[in-house]
Every structure is written in structure tokens, then in C-alpha cells.
Amino acid sequence: MTITVRKADYADLGRYTELATQFIAASPISSVVPVAADSVANFLIGAVENPMIGVWLAEKDGVMVGICGAIKYPLYFSPQHTIVQELWWWLTPEARGSGAGKALYNTLEAWAQENDAAALFMIALDDDRVEKTSKFYARAGFKPMERAFVKGADTWR
């Protein structure tokens, strides 16, 4: 079994869109805003060559089994500092525990370092894997900073 990580290219976007759509569908945000695969695909088309967005995939024996993406941006209150923020990090269920997730994480962290980021923000979905993800982040040296809360438009007054 060989795990490789590389930047996504246009030829990967069909399968990449499938995995990204699975990620969004499994995310709590899908109960607030429905996922639209064509919109995911359009975003990825623009992201592949956008230097502000990193889009990578993990392959196990030549089969795409995981994806991750991040965005870099100047921090609004200190624009001379670049921040890298993970946007998604997803593995197929059968790839979990294979090393593909760690390889994708290492790629995200390396991209943050290559871009002289002042910080790397990683997100843990508030789902059944949040404790496991939180422990991984703690072992990697991350500290909790905030919790995000959402209120759907259907609940506004």
C-alpha cells in the first residue's frame, strides 16, 4: 500500500468533486445550506490554479481516497501577516487510519510554512469524530481558540 499526496489538477476534478460533496454532506453545515455538486465543481475549477487556494488529494495505490484544501489570506487586523486556513480535510471511510489523513495534514502544514504563514487554522466539525480530531490537533501542537456557532436563515425573526 502506497500513499501519495499531490496537488489536484483538472483531470482529477470529477472524483475530487464527489469526495468534496461527500464531505459537505457529512458536515453539519449541510443541515443549514444544501450542497450543490455543480457549485462545488465550479469552485474547484477556479481553485486549481488560484495561488491563494491549495487543493490536494491523497491516493492509495493510485486511487483517490482523500482530499484537503486551504486558503491563505492577510489577517484583517494585521495584514502584513498571512494566515492559512484549512477549508476541508476528508478521507473515504475505508482510508481512515491508513496514513492518508496524516499525509494530507503534513501537506497543509508545509504549505503554511512555505507561505510564511503566521498561523495555520484547522477546523474540527462538530460531529461524531470531533473528539478524535481534537486529540489529533492537540498532539500536533494546536490549541483551541474559538468555537463557531451557526443560525440558519429559516430561524431568523
Short mmCIF file of C-alpha atoms in Angstrom, two decimals, residues 1-66:
data_model
loop_
_atom_site.label_atom_id
_atom_site.label_comp_id
_atom_site.label_asym_id
_atom_site.label_seq_id
_atom_site.Cartn_x
_atom_site.Cartn_y
_atom_site.Cartn_z
CA MET A 1 0.00 0.00 0.00
CA THR A 2 1.46 3.31 -1.09
CA ILE A 3 0.01 6.70 -0.09
CA THR A 4 0.92 9.68 -2.24
CA VAL A 5 -0.23 13.30 -1.93
CA ARG A 6 -0.19 15.75 -4.79
CA LYS A 7 -1.85 18.92 -6.00
CA ALA A 8 -5.12 18.34 -7.77
CA ASP A 9 -5.37 19.16 -11.44
CA TYR A 10 -8.27 19.48 -13.85
CA ALA A 11 -8.24 15.78 -14.71
CA ASP A 12 -8.94 14.98 -11.03
CA LEU A 13 -11.98 17.19 -10.64
CA GLY A 14 -14.68 14.59 -11.28
CA ARG A 15 -13.66 12.32 -8.40
CA TYR A 16 -12.48 15.29 -6.32
CA THR A 17 -15.94 16.85 -6.62
CA GLU A 18 -17.51 13.55 -5.48
CA LEU A 19 -15.34 13.48 -2.34
CA ALA A 20 -15.85 17.20 -1.64
CA THR A 21 -19.61 16.72 -1.96
CA GLN A 22 -19.42 13.76 0.48
CA PHE A 23 -17.51 15.97 2.93
CA ILE A 24 -20.07 18.76 2.75
CA ALA A 25 -22.97 16.32 3.03
CA ALA A 26 -21.39 14.84 6.19
CA SER A 27 -20.71 18.29 7.63
CA PRO A 28 -23.22 19.94 9.97
CA ILE A 29 -23.43 22.88 7.52
CA SER A 30 -25.42 20.66 5.16
CA SER A 31 -28.39 20.94 7.53
CA VAL A 32 -28.27 24.74 7.06
CA VAL A 33 -27.27 25.10 3.40
CA PRO A 34 -27.77 22.25 0.91
CA VAL A 35 -24.77 21.04 -1.08
CA ALA A 36 -24.83 21.59 -4.83
CA ALA A 37 -22.29 19.40 -6.64
CA ASP A 38 -22.18 21.72 -9.67
CA SER A 39 -21.25 24.65 -7.43
CA VAL A 40 -18.54 22.56 -5.76
CA ALA A 41 -17.17 21.67 -9.20
CA ASN A 42 -17.20 25.32 -10.31
CA PHE A 43 -15.32 26.36 -7.16
CA LEU A 44 -12.72 23.64 -7.72
CA ILE A 45 -12.21 24.65 -11.36
CA GLY A 46 -11.25 28.12 -10.17
CA ALA A 47 -9.23 26.83 -7.22
CA VAL A 48 -6.87 24.55 -9.15
CA GLU A 49 -4.74 27.42 -10.44
CA ASN A 50 -5.54 30.06 -7.81
CA PRO A 51 -2.34 30.75 -5.85
CA MET A 52 -4.41 31.75 -2.80
CA ILE A 53 -6.03 28.31 -2.58
CA GLY A 54 -4.32 24.95 -2.17
CA VAL A 55 -6.16 21.85 -3.39
CA TRP A 56 -4.54 18.44 -2.77
CA LEU A 57 -5.50 14.80 -2.94
CA ALA A 58 -4.25 11.57 -1.43
CA GLU A 59 -4.03 8.42 -3.49
CA LYS A 60 -3.72 4.91 -2.15
CA ASP A 61 -2.28 2.60 -4.77
CA GLY A 62 -3.31 5.11 -7.44
CA VAL A 63 -6.92 5.57 -6.22
CA MET A 64 -8.05 8.93 -4.80
CA VAL A 65 -9.02 8.30 -1.15
CA GLY A 66 -8.74 11.74 0.43
#
